[in-house]
């Protein structure tokens, strides 16, 4: 039983952390241009791919779009 507890402890310490992002939509346009603005369409793509996309920040995990 100690071995199992030790394995669980080691695995939980080695697991990578998940950093969710708050993606701020700051444009009401419906386009995908590489500029400083983040449209709703671009925010959804950034959240789905966990990468920054045309002015929207990246994150991993459960992102929030506001």
N, CA and C atoms as an extended XYZ file, in Angstrom:
198
Properties=species:S:1:pos:R:3:atomname:S:1:resname:S:1:resid:I:1 pbc="F F F"
N         0.813       -1.189        0.000 N   UNK     1
C         0.000        0.000        0.000 CA  UNK     1
C         0.861        1.260        0.000 C   UNK     1
N         1.985        1.221        0.680 N   UNK     2
C         2.878        2.382        0.689 CA  UNK     2
C         3.421        2.673       -0.698 C   UNK     2
N         3.682        1.621       -1.442 N   UNK     3
C         4.224        1.801       -2.785 CA  UNK     3
C         3.209        2.532       -3.663 C   UNK     3
N         1.963        2.181       -3.535 N   UNK     4
C         0.921        2.836       -4.325 CA  UNK     4
C         0.826        4.311       -3.953 C   UNK     4
N         0.837        4.609       -2.666 N   UNK     5
C         0.781        6.004       -2.229 CA  UNK     5
C         1.990        6.786       -2.726 C   UNK     5
N         3.148        6.164       -2.678 N   UNK     6
C         4.362        6.826       -3.151 CA  UNK     6
C         4.288        7.082       -4.655 C   UNK     6
N         3.791        6.114       -5.404 N   UNK     7
C         3.653        6.286       -6.858 CA  UNK     7
C         2.672        7.410       -7.187 C   UNK     7
N         1.564        7.467       -6.475 N   UNK     8
C         0.586        8.528       -6.705 CA  UNK     8
C         1.194        9.885       -6.390 C   UNK     8
N         1.953        9.972       -5.313 N   UNK     9
C         2.595       11.228       -4.944 CA  UNK     9
C         3.594       11.670       -6.004 C   UNK     9
N         4.427       10.760       -6.466 N   UNK    10
C         5.433       11.094       -7.479 CA  UNK    10
C         4.765       11.515       -8.782 C   UNK    10
N         3.745       10.795       -9.206 N   UNK    11
C         3.058       11.137      -10.454 CA  UNK    11
C         2.339       12.475      -10.356 C   UNK    11
N         1.780       12.785       -9.209 N   UNK    12
C         1.097       14.073       -9.082 CA  UNK    12
C         2.081       15.230       -9.073 C   UNK    12
N         3.281       15.014       -8.576 N   UNK    13
C         4.293       16.065       -8.599 CA  UNK    13
C         4.880       16.264       -9.990 C   UNK    13
N         4.888       15.213      -10.787 N   UNK    14
C         5.470       15.290      -12.128 CA  UNK    14
C         4.476       15.770      -13.179 C   UNK    14
N         3.218       15.768      -12.861 N   UNK    15
C         2.203       16.174      -13.840 CA  UNK    15
C         2.360       17.648      -14.169 C   UNK    15
N         2.217       17.983      -15.445 N   UNK    16
C         2.331       19.373      -15.883 CA  UNK    16
C         1.140       20.198      -15.430 C   UNK    16
N         1.366       21.445      -15.239 N   UNK    17
C         0.280       22.319      -14.820 CA  UNK    17
C        -0.486       22.815      -16.042 C   UNK    17
N        -1.753       23.037      -15.861 N   UNK    18
C        -2.615       23.530      -16.926 CA  UNK    18
C        -2.911       24.996      -16.634 C   UNK    18
N        -2.657       25.843      -17.611 N   UNK    19
C        -2.864       27.275      -17.446 CA  UNK    19
C        -3.987       27.732      -18.374 C   UNK    19
N        -5.133       27.932      -17.811 N   UNK    20
C        -6.255       28.440      -18.598 CA  UNK    20
C        -6.065       29.930      -18.856 C   UNK    20
N        -6.566       30.392      -19.970 N   UNK    21
C        -6.421       31.804      -20.336 CA  UNK    21
C        -7.788       32.473      -20.371 C   UNK    21
N        -7.788       33.758      -20.115 N   UNK    22
C        -8.970       34.580      -20.349 CA  UNK    22
C        -8.724       35.326      -21.650 C   UNK    22
N        -9.473       34.978      -22.678 N   UNK    23
C        -9.289       35.555      -24.004 CA  UNK    23
C       -10.289       36.699      -24.163 C   UNK    23
N        -9.767       37.892      -24.307 N   UNK    24
C       -10.594       39.102      -24.375 CA  UNK    24
C       -10.904       39.449      -25.832 C   UNK    24
N       -12.174       39.400      -26.201 N   UNK    25
C       -12.613       39.819      -27.534 CA  UNK    25
C       -12.720       41.337      -27.519 C   UNK    25
N       -11.972       42.001      -28.424 N   UNK    26
C       -11.980       43.465      -28.441 CA  UNK    26
C       -12.324       44.033      -29.816 C   UNK    26
N       -12.998       43.231      -30.637 N   UNK    27
C       -13.430       43.698      -31.951 CA  UNK    27
C       -14.752       43.030      -32.302 C   UNK    27
N       -15.665       43.798      -32.846 N   UNK    28
C       -16.949       43.234      -33.263 CA  UNK    28
C       -16.945       42.809      -34.725 C   UNK    28
N       -15.816       42.976      -35.395 N   UNK    29
C       -15.715       42.559      -36.793 CA  UNK    29
C       -15.741       41.040      -36.890 C   UNK    29
N       -16.080       40.527      -38.050 N   UNK    30
C       -16.083       39.087      -38.284 CA  UNK    30
C       -15.060       38.776      -39.365 C   UNK    30
N       -13.793       38.901      -38.994 N   UNK    31
C       -12.731       38.605      -39.954 CA  UNK    31
C       -11.578       37.915      -39.242 C   UNK    31
N       -10.641       37.442      -40.014 N   UNK    32
C        -9.456       36.792      -39.478 CA  UNK    32
C        -8.234       37.458      -40.082 C   UNK    32
N        -7.831       38.570      -39.505 N   UNK    33
C        -6.631       39.259      -39.963 CA  UNK    33
C        -5.632       39.295      -38.823 C   UNK    33
N        -4.364       39.242      -39.170 N   UNK    34
C        -3.306       39.256      -38.168 CA  UNK    34
C        -3.042       40.699      -37.754 C   UNK    34
N        -3.808       41.161      -36.777 N   UNK    35
C        -3.667       42.525      -36.279 CA  UNK    35
C        -3.693       42.488      -34.749 C   UNK    35
N        -3.840       43.611      -34.131 N   UNK    36
C        -3.828       43.681      -32.668 CA  UNK    36
C        -5.194       43.390      -32.058 C   UNK    36
N        -6.200       43.157      -32.888 N   UNK    37
C        -7.549       42.937      -32.393 CA  UNK    37
C        -7.859       41.452      -32.308 C   UNK    37
N        -8.770       41.109      -31.411 N   UNK    38
C        -9.186       39.720      -31.226 CA  UNK    38
C       -10.693       39.645      -31.443 C   UNK    38
N       -11.102       39.016      -32.544 N   UNK    39
C       -12.522       38.858      -32.838 CA  UNK    39
C       -13.034       37.588      -32.171 C   UNK    39
N       -14.341       37.425      -32.127 N   UNK    40
C       -14.920       36.225      -31.529 CA  UNK    40
C       -14.471       34.976      -32.277 C   UNK    40
N       -14.448       35.047      -33.591 N   UNK    41
C       -14.015       33.903      -34.399 CA  UNK    41
C       -12.567       33.525      -34.071 C   UNK    41
N       -11.694       34.524      -33.934 N   UNK    42
C       -10.286       34.275      -33.617 CA  UNK    42
C       -10.128       33.748      -32.192 C   UNK    42
N       -10.950       34.245      -31.267 N   UNK    43
C       -10.889       33.780      -29.880 CA  UNK    43
C       -11.282       32.311      -29.772 C   UNK    43
N       -12.279       31.915      -30.528 N   UNK    44
C       -12.692       30.510      -30.521 CA  UNK    44
C       -11.585       29.631      -31.078 C   UNK    44
N       -10.938       30.068      -32.151 N   UNK    45
C        -9.824       29.288      -32.711 CA  UNK    45
C        -8.662       29.209      -31.734 C   UNK    45
N        -8.361       30.312      -31.043 N   UNK    46
C        -7.274       30.306      -30.065 CA  UNK    46
C        -7.592       29.351      -28.917 C   UNK    46
N        -8.839       29.345      -28.462 N   UNK    47
C        -9.235       28.461      -27.369 CA  UNK    47
C        -9.215       26.997      -27.797 C   UNK    47
N        -9.655       26.710      -29.009 N   UNK    48
C        -9.701       25.325      -29.482 CA  UNK    48
C        -8.324       24.747      -29.770 C   UNK    48
N        -7.394       25.585      -30.219 N   UNK    49
C        -6.064       25.085      -30.588 CA  UNK    49
C        -5.016       25.298      -29.508 C   UNK    49
N        -5.371       26.026      -28.444 N   UNK    50
C        -4.429       26.339      -27.356 CA  UNK    50
C        -3.173       27.037      -27.854 C   UNK    50
N        -3.326       27.876      -28.867 N   UNK    51
C        -2.221       28.682      -29.385 CA  UNK    51
C        -2.713       30.111      -29.576 C   UNK    51
N        -1.779       31.052      -29.585 N   UNK    52
C        -2.189       32.424      -29.875 CA  UNK    52
C        -2.594       32.499      -31.343 C   UNK    52
N        -3.585       33.314      -31.627 N   UNK    53
C        -4.104       33.368      -32.992 CA  UNK    53
C        -4.519       34.792      -33.318 C   UNK    53
N        -3.813       35.429      -34.222 N   UNK    54
C        -4.160       36.749      -34.771 CA  UNK    54
C        -4.573       37.774      -33.707 C   UNK    54
N        -3.788       37.928      -32.678 N   UNK    55
C        -4.077       38.936      -31.666 CA  UNK    55
C        -4.751       38.407      -30.418 C   UNK    55
N        -5.118       37.139      -30.400 N   UNK    56
C        -5.721       36.529      -29.215 CA  UNK    56
C        -4.661       35.726      -28.470 C   UNK    56
N        -4.731       35.757      -27.149 N   UNK    57
C        -3.737       35.050      -26.336 CA  UNK    57
C        -3.982       33.550      -26.362 C   UNK    57
N        -2.953       32.813      -25.989 N   UNK    58
C        -3.074       31.357      -25.941 CA  UNK    58
C        -3.175       30.896      -24.498 C   UNK    58
N        -3.666       29.711      -24.332 N   UNK    59
C        -3.740       29.087      -23.022 CA  UNK    59
C        -3.977       27.606      -23.201 C   UNK    59
N        -3.962       26.882      -22.131 N   UNK    60
C        -4.284       25.466      -22.210 CA  UNK    60
C        -5.297       25.175      -21.115 C   UNK    60
N        -6.024       24.136      -21.288 N   UNK    61
C        -7.068       23.850      -20.313 CA  UNK    61
C        -8.373       24.491      -20.736 C   UNK    61
N        -9.185       24.827      -19.760 N   UNK    62
C       -10.487       25.419      -20.026 CA  UNK    62
C       -10.351       26.933      -20.084 C   UNK    62
N       -10.307       27.478      -21.281 N   UNK    63
C       -10.155       28.919      -21.469 CA  UNK    63
C       -11.513       29.614      -21.325 C   UNK    63
N       -11.467       30.896      -21.013 N   UNK    64
C       -12.671       31.715      -20.898 CA  UNK    64
C       -12.612       32.822      -21.939 C   UNK    64
N       -13.679       32.968      -22.715 N   UNK    65
C       -13.756       34.030      -23.721 CA  UNK    65
C       -14.707       35.092      -23.194 C   UNK    65
N       -14.184       36.326      -23.103 N   UNK    66
C       -15.026       37.450      -22.642 CA  UNK    66
C       -14.983       38.572      -23.643 C   UNK    66
